[in-house]
Amino acid sequence: MKLDARIPSGPIEKAWDKARFDMKLVNPANKRKHTVLVVGSGLAGASASASMGELGYNVKCFCFQDSPRRAHSIAAQGGINAAKNYQNDGDSVFRLFYDTVKGGDFRSREANVYRLAQNSVNIIDQCVAQGVPFAREYGGALTNRSFGGAQVSRTFYARGQTGQQLLLGAYQALERQVSTGTVTMFPRTEMLDLIVVDGQARGIVTRNLITGELDVHFGDAVVLASGGYGNVYYLSTNAKGSNVTASWRAHKRGALFANPCFTQIHPTCIPVSGDYQSKLTLMSESLRNDGRIWVPKKKGDKRPPSQIPADERDYYLERRYPSFGNLVPRDVASRNAKHVCDEGRGVGESGLGVYLDFSDAIARLGENVIRERYGNLFDMYQRITDENPYKVPMRIYPAIHYTMGGLWVDYYLQSTIPGLFVAGEANFSDHGANRLGASALMQGLSDGYFIIPYTVGNYIANSKLDKVDESHPVVQEAVAGVKNSIHTLLSIKGKRTVDSFHRQLGKIIWDECGMSRTAEGLKKAIGQVRELKQEFWQNVNVPGSGSDLNQSLEKAGRVADFFELGELMCIDALNRNESCGGHFREEYQTPDGEAKRDDENYSYVAAWGYNGPDSEPTLTKEPLEFEYVHPSQRSYK
Amino acid sequence: MKLTLKIWRQKNRDEKGKFVSYSVNNVNPEMSMLECLDVLNEDLIQRGEEPVAFEHDCREGICGSCGFMINGHAHGPQTATTACQLTMRHFKDGDQLTLEPWRAAAFPLVKDLVVDRRAFDRIIAAGGYISVSTGNAPDGNAIPVPKGIADRAMDAATCIGCGACVAACPNASASLFTGAKISHLGLLPQGKPEQDRRALNMVAQMSEEPFGGCTNIGQCTESCPKEIPLEVIANMNRDYRVATLRKRDDLIQVITPVTTWSSDSKS
Ligand SMILES: Cc1cc2nc3c(=O)[nH]c(=O)nc-3n(C[C@H](O)[C@H](O)[C@H](O)COP(=O)(O)OP(=O)(O)OC[C@H]3O[C@@H](n4cnc5c(N)ncnc54)[C@H](O)[C@@H]3O)c2cc1C
Ligand code: FES
């Protein structure tokens, strides 16, 4: 297979204009005759559904929560980037583009990133108009904060709840369309398979999570906006329900999965406290604006932080990266935290933690200013740890947070299956090997408000689709397959719970395909994952039935997919004999421990094809070319 | 520590429910309420019983999925805390906790601690938005918004739609929820053009659902994990009254659809 990203020819600044001009349009009067299925109601799915509903398409939107407003996007804290240059500090579309390509360690597609930077400005306008209460200056203008990997202040925010406010904006736009009848919402409905007829995506099989009924929905196009797969690690900052099932089932139907090993470890999360722990809590990156990160200089120094004098502290990020200091990108910050903890200088009971200290900022700005900026985050920290971060430095440790990998898409966000589009975190598109803070929200909304409505329309205008119905053999096979796997899961009745398998899988992936990876470890992990997967299918215990609300059954289906994905992540990581962004192979590092890329051999997107449960996946490469931002050793010194 | 959890078990809406007591040993004080239920559920599955169904997703107090009554308090006794963020250190060894679902006619029971809160979505769909289609927006800084206004709008906008206000209210009123959205949007200059119709339509929808009326008791604010102030209900009442007084009869119409064909199909 050859991958064609369909990047418009000509200068990058004009690419999106040209693409839009070349698109075929659907006659407005005909739009309602076309059905688009959108799986997901997060930023990407809600914004795409609302915008397509406004255009007049007949949209069906699906989510597994009881309301679209609860999608995982709601939890994003810190902010959203946009090249508005309101601060007059030298920002521009080109700079945001440049920072994002560099931040992604030169493993993303330039044309997509450029378009993202262009759309960023419209996103802020749209959200403000919808009533998103972004933070403001006294004069009434929008205000900004800084985020990692950038030296300009371009992050817009609504306290520590930016994702919530952006999602509510998109959700409200969605509900407006629900009230006009253009969008039909299917909450508590999980997509379990993709229907591909004559090579084109034509529908999905869903399960009603309350009644257990299986349904088939047909459409002219399917948009997956089902989020990221960070929960393969079991412990992550993702919501508990976040999963890879929609993407994975599409992958099994022929959509290539790109760069699965590109995962992001966020440097500032609350450290793990015990085995019962069900998830990890993020402390927003914005805290690094005012907090200083340090550990004791001495190994095993157990004194309370207040008793460690300044000259016995190592502010290691400021020391190693004087120009970016505490605001280095996430991959760099996380790796350094791991490094100092591996040296035995970690803090807290487990030794897996570093301090994030606000005492200097409080002395300089006053407690009120800090409370105004981060109050709700400080409260959250205190609620969880029972420690007061205004008085004692926070303890933080890296945790898995975001997945850059995802289904492969071309410039039009179409996967390798015509008619199947992928938006938001579920696609692999814009962040390369490392995502900069505040750019996932930007990407989700750029995809949903400003790209999908165009490209899906173009696809519809260019295709002639025959009618399909439930009697089609492909549909019957898909429904029977879903039924069968539900039945199998329920009838194993083994000895171990789904969660116990998930935890064990997560630990393998975290240990060997987490913050640092080695060929040897990855090979070991592949064997372990395969063994555990086998045991799962013989020994899992899923109680209850398939005909009512059965949360264990939902989890079991998701974990089954995580096994297969986990294996592919390790295969991908093993294939990539270089270090880049979040993918750190210990064998490939510079003398001072930074990631060492191999552009000659690995400047490509690794897109994997599925060949059945017991066969090796096929690798297809999309070579990456850099015309505007020249690959260099990423330096934040 | 050791706790007894007395939990409402009900297979579905049609079957009768009852309380069942379980004892959970090895409760770690650092655990959250939901993690404590996880521990119980793992144990139930091992014993071949059905685990307790409860709703959750973010487990950081922001998605609004979780929520049930804990010893008679919505989300438990801690103020400004959702069930997922309630740590067990607030209880002591030997305590008994009674867990039951939100009880309100507008929130029909689904299973165990899970209820159906779609009435909230319908209230938003009735008018809880600003009608601005994608692509229609002026520059973000075109309309300055005084910081104080933006802050107050944000205070109201932090509602997570969990339903604790309804569950805590003796009348099962949704006024805090509805008022929060009316205040958030009505305070902002961007939301002014639709202020009247929003109040009328949202209040109409709220009354259509089997929620009770507000008699200013204030339990809602007290139990709200986001501490939405009672003031939002006053805003709602004011907006509603002003809109009614203005009696502009075009106000109550259904939102004009954007495309002509859909208005055809409506009429
Ligand atoms: C704690 C936290 C903080 C963050 N903070 C920031 C930040 O400050 N700035 C930033 O830019 N990014 C941030 N991110 C990242 C960002 O929030 C996410 O990448 C982004 O919100 C993903 O949006 P999405 O629309 O792609 O998917 P999601 O919001 O994850 O939505 C997925 C949707 O798909 C549905 N779904 C999934 N599977 C199925 C299925 N099989 N069937 C039916 N429906 C399904 C779900 O119900 C849901 O509606 C943060 C992430 C976390 C975890
Ligand atoms: S689980 Fe999201 S608020 Fe509790």
PDB file of N, CA and C in Angstrom, chain A residues 32 51 54 56 65-67 69-70 84 86 125-126 129 131 140 142 159 161 164-165 171-172 176 179 188 239-241 276 278-279 372 380 383-384 495 497 541 548-549 551, chain B residues 11 30 35 42 45-46 54-55 57-60 63-65 85 89 111 115 117 121 125 128 133-135 138-141 145 147 151 155 157-161 181 184 188 261:
ATOM      1  N   ARG A  32     -29.615  17.742   3.838  1.00  0.00           N
ATOM      2  CA  ARG A  32     -30.363  16.963   4.839  1.00  0.00           C
ATOM      3  C   ARG A  32     -30.579  15.525   4.401  1.00  0.00           C
ATOM      4  N   SER A  51     -21.377  21.806  13.903  1.00  0.00           N
ATOM      5  CA  SER A  51     -21.125  22.572  12.672  1.00  0.00           C
ATOM      6  C   SER A  51     -21.778  21.911  11.469  1.00  0.00           C
ATOM      7  N   GLU A  54     -25.424  22.634  11.631  1.00  0.00           N
ATOM      8  CA  GLU A  54     -25.715  24.004  11.186  1.00  0.00           C
ATOM      9  C   GLU A  54     -25.749  24.083   9.664  1.00  0.00           C
ATOM     10  N   GLY A  56     -26.733  21.806   7.795  1.00  0.00           N
ATOM     11  CA  GLY A  56     -27.946  21.161   7.318  1.00  0.00           C
ATOM     12  C   GLY A  56     -27.840  19.662   7.119  1.00  0.00           C
ATOM     13  N   GLN A  65     -21.077   8.119  27.544  1.00  0.00           N
ATOM     14  CA  GLN A  65     -21.535   8.704  28.806  1.00  0.00           C
ATOM     15  C   GLN A  65     -23.044   8.975  28.729  1.00  0.00           C
ATOM     16  N   ASP A  66     -23.622   9.384  29.870  1.00  0.00           N
ATOM     17  CA  ASP A  66     -25.063   9.633  29.848  1.00  0.00           C
ATOM     18  C   ASP A  66     -25.398  10.960  29.194  1.00  0.00           C
ATOM     19  N   SER A  67     -24.398  11.822  29.017  1.00  0.00           N
ATOM     20  CA  SER A  67     -24.642  13.094  28.343  1.00  0.00           C
ATOM     21  C   SER A  67     -23.386  13.468  27.560  1.00  0.00           C
ATOM     22  N   ARG A  69     -22.045  16.166  27.374  1.00  0.00           N
ATOM     23  CA  ARG A  69     -21.246  17.146  28.100  1.00  0.00           C
ATOM     24  C   ARG A  69     -20.182  16.494  28.983  1.00  0.00           C
ATOM     25  N   ARG A  70     -20.229  15.186  29.156  1.00  0.00           N
ATOM     26  CA  ARG A  70     -19.277  14.547  30.069  1.00  0.00           C
ATOM     27  C   ARG A  70     -18.051  13.962  29.371  1.00  0.00           C
ATOM     28  N   LYS A  84      -2.834  34.642  18.276  1.00  0.00           N
ATOM     29  CA  LYS A  84      -3.511  35.928  18.171  1.00  0.00           C
ATOM     30  C   LYS A  84      -2.535  37.089  18.284  1.00  0.00           C
ATOM     31  N   TYR A  86      -2.099  38.843  20.778  1.00  0.00           N
ATOM     32  CA  TYR A  86      -2.702  39.925  21.560  1.00  0.00           C
ATOM     33  C   TYR A  86      -1.700  40.541  22.532  1.00  0.00           C
ATOM     34  N   ASP A 125     -12.136  33.173  18.464  1.00  0.00           N
ATOM     35  CA  ASP A 125     -13.284  34.032  18.126  1.00  0.00           C
ATOM     36  C   ASP A 125     -14.602  33.276  18.302  1.00  0.00           C
ATOM     37  N   GLN A 126     -14.629  32.053  17.758  1.00  0.00           N
ATOM     38  CA  GLN A 126     -15.853  31.259  17.815  1.00  0.00           C
ATOM     39  C   GLN A 126     -16.256  31.008  19.269  1.00  0.00           C
ATOM     40  N   ALA A 129     -17.577  34.059  21.067  1.00  0.00           N
ATOM     41  CA  ALA A 129     -18.940  34.372  20.617  1.00  0.00           C
ATOM     42  C   ALA A 129     -19.969  33.437  21.242  1.00  0.00           C
ATOM     43  N   GLY A 131     -19.851  32.404  24.198  1.00  0.00           N
ATOM     44  CA  GLY A 131     -19.980  32.693  25.617  1.00  0.00           C
ATOM     45  C   GLY A 131     -18.990  31.953  26.499  1.00  0.00           C
ATOM     46  N   GLY A 140     -10.956  44.540  29.990  1.00  0.00           N
ATOM     47  CA  GLY A 140     -11.958  43.787  29.243  1.00  0.00           C
ATOM     48  C   GLY A 140     -11.383  42.927  28.132  1.00  0.00           C
ATOM     49  N   LEU A 142      -8.968  39.947  26.393  1.00  0.00           N
ATOM     50  CA  LEU A 142      -8.593  38.576  26.755  1.00  0.00           C
ATOM     51  C   LEU A 142      -7.158  38.551  27.251  1.00  0.00           C
ATOM     52  N   ARG A 159      -9.836  29.942  34.032  1.00  0.00           N
ATOM     53  CA  ARG A 159      -9.272  29.401  35.284  1.00  0.00           C
ATOM     54  C   ARG A 159      -8.554  28.098  34.996  1.00  0.00           C
ATOM     55  N   GLN A 161     -10.111  25.406  34.238  1.00  0.00           N
ATOM     56  CA  GLN A 161     -11.200  24.597  33.690  1.00  0.00           C
ATOM     57  C   GLN A 161     -11.441  24.914  32.218  1.00  0.00           C
ATOM     58  N   GLN A 164     -13.406  22.310  30.246  1.00  0.00           N
ATOM     59  CA  GLN A 164     -14.823  22.310  30.610  1.00  0.00           C
ATOM     60  C   GLN A 164     -15.557  23.420  29.860  1.00  0.00           C
ATOM     61  N   GLN A 165     -14.997  24.609  29.876  1.00  0.00           N
ATOM     62  CA  GLN A 165     -15.708  25.727  29.257  1.00  0.00           C
ATOM     63  C   GLN A 165     -15.776  25.597  27.741  1.00  0.00           C
ATOM     64  N   TYR A 171     -20.866  21.783  23.362  1.00  0.00           N
ATOM     65  CA  TYR A 171     -22.047  20.998  23.764  1.00  0.00           C
ATOM     66  C   TYR A 171     -23.325  21.823  23.585  1.00  0.00           C
ATOM     67  N   GLN A 172     -23.242  23.092  23.959  1.00  0.00           N
ATOM     68  CA  GLN A 172     -24.431  23.941  23.818  1.00  0.00           C
ATOM     69  C   GLN A 172     -24.771  24.143  22.340  1.00  0.00           C
ATOM     70  N   ARG A 176     -28.201  22.969  20.597  1.00  0.00           N
ATOM     71  CA  ARG A 176     -29.014  23.855  19.756  1.00  0.00           C
ATOM     72  C   ARG A 176     -29.431  23.108  18.491  1.00  0.00           C
ATOM     73  N   SER A 179     -32.089  20.638  19.174  1.00  0.00           N
ATOM     74  CA  SER A 179     -33.431  21.220  19.253  1.00  0.00           C
ATOM     75  C   SER A 179     -33.980  21.556  17.870  1.00  0.00           C
ATOM     76  N   ARG A 188     -25.029   7.042  26.011  1.00  0.00           N
ATOM     77  CA  ARG A 188     -24.953   5.671  26.523  1.00  0.00           C
ATOM     78  C   ARG A 188     -25.036   4.661  25.387  1.00  0.00           C
ATOM     79  N   ALA A 239      -9.954  10.048  31.633  1.00  0.00           N
ATOM     80  CA  ALA A 239     -11.162   9.603  32.314  1.00  0.00           C
ATOM     81  C   ALA A 239     -11.213   8.079  32.247  1.00  0.00           C
ATOM     82  N   LYS A 240     -11.890   7.476  33.208  1.00  0.00           N
ATOM     83  CA  LYS A 240     -11.871   6.015  33.312  1.00  0.00           C
ATOM     84  C   LYS A 240     -12.435   5.327  32.068  1.00  0.00           C
ATOM     85  N   GLY A 241     -13.386   5.978  31.420  1.00  0.00           N
ATOM     86  CA  GLY A 241     -14.022   5.325  30.272  1.00  0.00           C
ATOM     87  C   GLY A 241     -13.253   5.474  28.969  1.00  0.00           C
ATOM     88  N   TYR A 276      -4.670   0.455  45.293  1.00  0.00           N
ATOM     89  CA  TYR A 276      -6.092   0.585  44.998  1.00  0.00           C
ATOM     90  C   TYR A 276      -6.310   1.709  43.987  1.00  0.00           C
ATOM     91  N   SER A 278      -7.038   4.235  41.207  1.00  0.00           N
ATOM     92  CA  SER A 278      -7.766   3.957  39.979  1.00  0.00           C
ATOM     93  C   SER A 278      -7.396   4.908  38.867  1.00  0.00           C
ATOM     94  N   LYS A 279      -6.858   6.049  39.219  1.00  0.00           N
ATOM     95  CA  LYS A 279      -6.437   6.977  38.155  1.00  0.00           C
ATOM     96  C   LYS A 279      -5.463   7.992  38.736  1.00  0.00           C
ATOM     97  N   GLU A 372      -5.674  33.438  42.794  1.00  0.00           N
ATOM     98  CA  GLU A 372      -6.471  33.850  41.639  1.00  0.00           C
ATOM     99  C   GLU A 372      -6.113  33.004  40.417  1.00  0.00           C
ATOM    100  N   MET A 380      -7.720  21.309  44.650  1.00  0.00           N
ATOM    101  CA  MET A 380      -7.796  19.907  44.240  1.00  0.00           C
ATOM    102  C   MET A 380      -6.625  19.130  44.845  1.00  0.00           C
ATOM    103  N   ARG A 383      -7.254  18.571  48.463  1.00  0.00           N
ATOM    104  CA  ARG A 383      -8.308  17.609  48.710  1.00  0.00           C
ATOM    105  C   ARG A 383      -7.761  16.182  48.588  1.00  0.00           C
ATOM    106  N   ILE A 384      -6.878  15.981  47.625  1.00  0.00           N
ATOM    107  CA  ILE A 384      -6.379  14.636  47.392  1.00  0.00           C
ATOM    108  C   ILE A 384      -5.267  14.251  48.359  1.00  0.00           C
ATOM    109  N   LYS A 495     -11.454 -16.820  36.648  1.00  0.00           N
ATOM    110  CA  LYS A 495     -11.190 -16.525  38.046  1.00  0.00           C
ATOM    111  C   LYS A 495     -10.726 -15.090  38.296  1.00  0.00           C
ATOM    112  N   THR A 497     -10.767 -10.800  37.633  1.00  0.00           N
ATOM    113  CA  THR A 497     -11.612  -9.693  37.187  1.00  0.00           C
ATOM    114  C   THR A 497     -10.937  -8.954  36.026  1.00  0.00           C
ATOM    115  N   ASN A 541     -13.355 -13.131  34.348  1.00  0.00           N
ATOM    116  CA  ASN A 541     -14.677 -13.352  34.907  1.00  0.00           C
ATOM    117  C   ASN A 541     -15.517 -12.096  34.699  1.00  0.00           C
ATOM    118  N   ASP A 548     -28.502  -5.847  29.999  1.00  0.00           N
ATOM    119  CA  ASP A 548     -28.798  -4.647  30.779  1.00  0.00           C
ATOM    120  C   ASP A 548     -27.494  -3.899  31.036  1.00  0.00           C
ATOM    121  N   LEU A 549     -27.553  -2.870  31.894  1.00  0.00           N
ATOM    122  CA  LEU A 549     -26.353  -2.100  32.196  1.00  0.00           C
ATOM    123  C   LEU A 549     -25.336  -3.028  32.848  1.00  0.00           C
ATOM    124  N   GLN A 551     -21.403  -2.837  33.530  1.00  0.00           N
ATOM    125  CA  GLN A 551     -20.169  -2.064  33.396  1.00  0.00           C
ATOM    126  C   GLN A 551     -18.943  -2.965  33.261  1.00  0.00           C
TER     127      GLN A 551
ATOM    128  N   LYS B  11     -32.197  -3.743  40.300  1.00  0.00           N
ATOM    129  CA  LYS B  11     -31.728  -4.247  39.023  1.00  0.00           C
ATOM    130  C   LYS B  11     -32.108  -3.337  37.865  1.00  0.00           C
ATOM    131  N   GLU B  30      -6.581   7.149  52.282  1.00  0.00           N
ATOM    132  CA  GLU B  30      -6.276   7.969  51.095  1.00  0.00           C
ATOM    133  C   GLU B  30      -7.215   7.681  49.929  1.00  0.00           C
ATOM    134  N   GLU B  35     -13.100   4.658  44.787  1.00  0.00           N
ATOM    135  CA  GLU B  35     -12.112   3.574  44.875  1.00  0.00           C
ATOM    136  C   GLU B  35     -12.530   2.549  45.922  1.00  0.00           C
ATOM    137  N   GLU B  42     -14.656  -5.480  43.189  1.00  0.00           N
ATOM    138  CA  GLU B  42     -13.709  -6.545  42.855  1.00  0.00           C
ATOM    139  C   GLU B  42     -14.024  -7.775  43.708  1.00  0.00           C
ATOM    140  N   ILE B  45     -17.310  -9.475  42.554  1.00  0.00           N
ATOM    141  CA  ILE B  45     -17.131 -10.264  41.326  1.00  0.00           C
ATOM    142  C   ILE B  45     -16.449 -11.585  41.672  1.00  0.00           C
ATOM    143  N   GLN B  46     -15.436 -11.501  42.509  1.00  0.00           N
ATOM    144  CA  GLN B  46     -14.741 -12.734  42.915  1.00  0.00           C
ATOM    145  C   GLN B  46     -15.692 -13.716  43.587  1.00  0.00           C
ATOM    146  N   PHE B  54     -22.389   2.139  39.455  1.00  0.00           N
ATOM    147  CA  PHE B  54     -22.372   3.566  39.797  1.00  0.00           C
ATOM    148  C   PHE B  54     -21.712   4.307  38.643  1.00  0.00           C
ATOM    149  N   GLU B  55     -22.086   5.557  38.500  1.00  0.00           N
ATOM    150  CA  GLU B  55     -21.597   6.304  37.351  1.00  0.00           C
ATOM    151  C   GLU B  55     -20.321   7.060  37.710  1.00  0.00           C
ATOM    152  N   ASP B  57     -16.554   8.929  35.584  1.00  0.00           N
ATOM    153  CA  ASP B  57     -15.668   8.945  34.420  1.00  0.00           C
ATOM    154  C   ASP B  57     -14.366   9.662  34.752  1.00  0.00           C
ATOM    155  N   CYS B  58     -14.422  10.992  34.956  1.00  0.00           N
ATOM    156  CA  CYS B  58     -13.162  11.730  35.122  1.00  0.00           C
ATOM    157  C   CYS B  58     -12.468  11.422  36.435  1.00  0.00           C
ATOM    158  N   ARG B  59     -13.244  11.184  37.465  1.00  0.00           N
ATOM    159  CA  ARG B  59     -12.725  11.003  38.826  1.00  0.00           C
ATOM    160  C   ARG B  59     -11.864  12.167  39.292  1.00  0.00           C
ATOM    161  N   GLU B  60     -12.145  13.349  38.772  1.00  0.00           N
ATOM    162  CA  GLU B  60     -11.480  14.546  39.290  1.00  0.00           C
ATOM    163  C   GLU B  60     -12.481  15.657  39.557  1.00  0.00           C
ATOM    164  N   CYS B  63     -16.460  16.100  35.460  1.00  0.00           N
ATOM    165  CA  CYS B  63     -17.363  15.643  34.391  1.00  0.00           C
ATOM    166  C   CYS B  63     -18.814  15.594  34.847  1.00  0.00           C
ATOM    167  N   GLY B  64     -19.014  15.520  36.172  1.00  0.00           N
ATOM    168  CA  GLY B  64     -20.386  15.476  36.685  1.00  0.00           C
ATOM    169  C   GLY B  64     -21.043  14.114  36.573  1.00  0.00           C
ATOM    170  N   SER B  65     -20.280  13.079  36.219  1.00  0.00           N
ATOM    171  CA  SER B  65     -20.885  11.745  36.102  1.00  0.00           C
ATOM    172  C   SER B  65     -21.261  11.166  37.453  1.00  0.00           C
ATOM    173  N   GLN B  85     -14.057  12.689  44.595  1.00  0.00           N
ATOM    174  CA  GLN B  85     -12.945  13.357  45.258  1.00  0.00           C
ATOM    175  C   GLN B  85     -13.026  13.271  46.773  1.00  0.00           C
ATOM    176  N   ARG B  89     -10.533   9.484  54.390  1.00  0.00           N
ATOM    177  CA  ARG B  89     -10.008   9.980  55.652  1.00  0.00           C
ATOM    178  C   ARG B  89     -11.047  10.776  56.431  1.00  0.00           C
ATOM    179  N   LYS B 111     -30.166   1.781  37.369  1.00  0.00           N
ATOM    180  CA  LYS B 111     -29.725   0.577  38.068  1.00  0.00           C
ATOM    181  C   LYS B 111     -28.928   1.000  39.302  1.00  0.00           C
ATOM    182  N   VAL B 115     -28.794   6.930  37.727  1.00  0.00           N
ATOM    183  CA  VAL B 115     -30.083   7.476  37.315  1.00  0.00           C
ATOM    184  C   VAL B 115     -29.960   8.118  35.934  1.00  0.00           C
ATOM    185  N   ARG B 117     -30.318  11.323  33.775  1.00  0.00           N
ATOM    186  CA  ARG B 117     -30.368  12.775  33.971  1.00  0.00           C
ATOM    187  C   ARG B 117     -30.583  13.538  32.671  1.00  0.00           C
ATOM    188  N   ASP B 121     -30.157  17.786  29.800  1.00  0.00           N
ATOM    189  CA  ASP B 121     -29.809  18.081  28.404  1.00  0.00           C
ATOM    190  C   ASP B 121     -30.972  18.771  27.699  1.00  0.00           C
ATOM    191  N   ALA B 125     -31.021  22.227  25.702  1.00  0.00           N
ATOM    192  CA  ALA B 125     -31.449  22.276  24.296  1.00  0.00           C
ATOM    193  C   ALA B 125     -32.554  23.312  24.085  1.00  0.00           C
ATOM    194  N   GLY B 128     -30.218  26.968  26.254  1.00  0.00           N
ATOM    195  CA  GLY B 128     -28.981  27.219  27.001  1.00  0.00           C
ATOM    196  C   GLY B 128     -27.769  27.379  26.109  1.00  0.00           C
ATOM    197  N   SER B 133     -23.538  30.371  14.710  1.00  0.00           N
ATOM    198  CA  SER B 133     -23.050  29.224  13.962  1.00  0.00           C
ATOM    199  C   SER B 133     -21.564  29.380  13.677  1.00  0.00           C
ATOM    200  N   THR B 134     -20.914  28.249  13.440  1.00  0.00           N
ATOM    201  CA  THR B 134     -19.481  28.266  13.175  1.00  0.00           C
ATOM    202  C   THR B 134     -19.175  29.182  11.998  1.00  0.00           C
ATOM    203  N   GLY B 135     -18.183  30.052  12.202  1.00  0.00           N
ATOM    204  CA  GLY B 135     -17.781  30.943  11.132  1.00  0.00           C
ATOM    205  C   GLY B 135     -18.358  32.345  11.255  1.00  0.00           C
ATOM    206  N   PRO B 138     -17.120  37.467  15.381  1.00  0.00           N
ATOM    207  CA  PRO B 138     -16.184  38.589  15.245  1.00  0.00           C
ATOM    208  C   PRO B 138     -14.901  38.301  16.037  1.00  0.00           C
ATOM    209  N   ASP B 139     -13.906  39.153  15.908  1.00  0.00           N
ATOM    210  CA  ASP B 139     -12.662  38.949  16.648  1.00  0.00           C
ATOM    211  C   ASP B 139     -12.928  38.842  18.156  1.00  0.00           C
ATOM    212  N   GLY B 140     -12.180  37.974  18.787  1.00  0.00           N
ATOM    213  CA  GLY B 140     -12.383  37.696  20.206  1.00  0.00           C
ATOM    214  C   GLY B 140     -12.321  38.931  21.091  1.00  0.00           C
ATOM    215  N   ASN B 141     -11.537  39.921  20.678  1.00  0.00           N
ATOM    216  CA  ASN B 141     -11.411  41.126  21.486  1.00  0.00           C
ATOM    217  C   ASN B 141     -12.311  42.258  21.000  1.00  0.00           C
ATOM    218  N   VAL B 145     -15.111  42.629  27.662  1.00  0.00           N
ATOM    219  CA  VAL B 145     -15.975  42.153  28.739  1.00  0.00           C
ATOM    220  C   VAL B 145     -15.295  42.509  30.053  1.00  0.00           C
ATOM    221  N   LYS B 147     -13.753  42.514  33.562  1.00  0.00           N
ATOM    222  CA  LYS B 147     -13.256  41.352  34.272  1.00  0.00           C
ATOM    223  C   LYS B 147     -14.259  40.830  35.299  1.00  0.00           C
ATOM    224  N   ASP B 151     -15.740  37.151  35.369  1.00  0.00           N
ATOM    225  CA  ASP B 151     -15.551  36.293  36.543  1.00  0.00           C
ATOM    226  C   ASP B 151     -16.874  35.750  37.069  1.00  0.00           C
ATOM    227  N   ASP B 155     -18.119  31.952  37.351  1.00  0.00           N
ATOM    228  CA  ASP B 155     -18.609  31.309  38.582  1.00  0.00           C
ATOM    229  C   ASP B 155     -19.848  30.463  38.283  1.00  0.00           C
ATOM    230  N   ALA B 157     -20.739  29.378  35.300  1.00  0.00           N
ATOM    231  CA  ALA B 157     -20.482  28.399  34.241  1.00  0.00           C
ATOM    232  C   ALA B 157     -19.776  27.150  34.748  1.00  0.00           C
ATOM    233  N   THR B 158     -19.295  27.172  36.001  1.00  0.00           N
ATOM    234  CA  THR B 158     -18.548  26.006  36.481  1.00  0.00           C
ATOM    235  C   THR B 158     -19.462  24.833  36.834  1.00  0.00           C
ATOM    236  N   CYS B 159     -20.776  25.011  36.737  1.00  0.00           N
ATOM    237  CA  CYS B 159     -21.708  23.910  37.019  1.00  0.00           C
ATOM    238  C   CYS B 159     -21.307  22.676  36.224  1.00  0.00           C
ATOM    239  N   ILE B 160     -21.294  21.519  36.887  1.00  0.00           N
ATOM    240  CA  ILE B 160     -20.904  20.285  36.203  1.00  0.00           C
ATOM    241  C   ILE B 160     -22.114  19.412  35.848  1.00  0.00           C
ATOM    242  N   GLY B 161     -23.304  19.894  36.142  1.00  0.00           N
ATOM    243  CA  GLY B 161     -24.509  19.152  35.737  1.00  0.00           C
ATOM    244  C   GLY B 161     -24.638  17.785  36.380  1.00  0.00           C
ATOM    245  N   LYS B 181     -27.037  28.378  34.126  1.00  0.00           N
ATOM    246  CA  LYS B 181     -26.808  28.597  32.686  1.00  0.00           C
ATOM    247  C   LYS B 181     -27.389  29.938  32.239  1.00  0.00           C
ATOM    248  N   HIS B 184     -24.879  32.514  33.501  1.00  0.00           N
ATOM    249  CA  HIS B 184     -23.616  32.501  32.759  1.00  0.00           C
ATOM    250  C   HIS B 184     -23.782  33.246  31.437  1.00  0.00           C
ATOM    251  N   LEU B 188     -23.018  37.872  30.044  1.00  0.00           N
ATOM    252  CA  LEU B 188     -22.047  38.261  29.024  1.00  0.00           C
ATOM    253  C   LEU B 188     -22.700  39.079  27.914  1.00  0.00           C
ATOM    254  N   TRP B 261     -35.009  24.694   4.443  1.00  0.00           N
ATOM    255  CA  TRP B 261     -35.708  23.422   4.379  1.00  0.00           C
ATOM    256  C   TRP B 261     -36.177  22.953   5.736  1.00  0.00           C
TER     257      TRP B 261
END
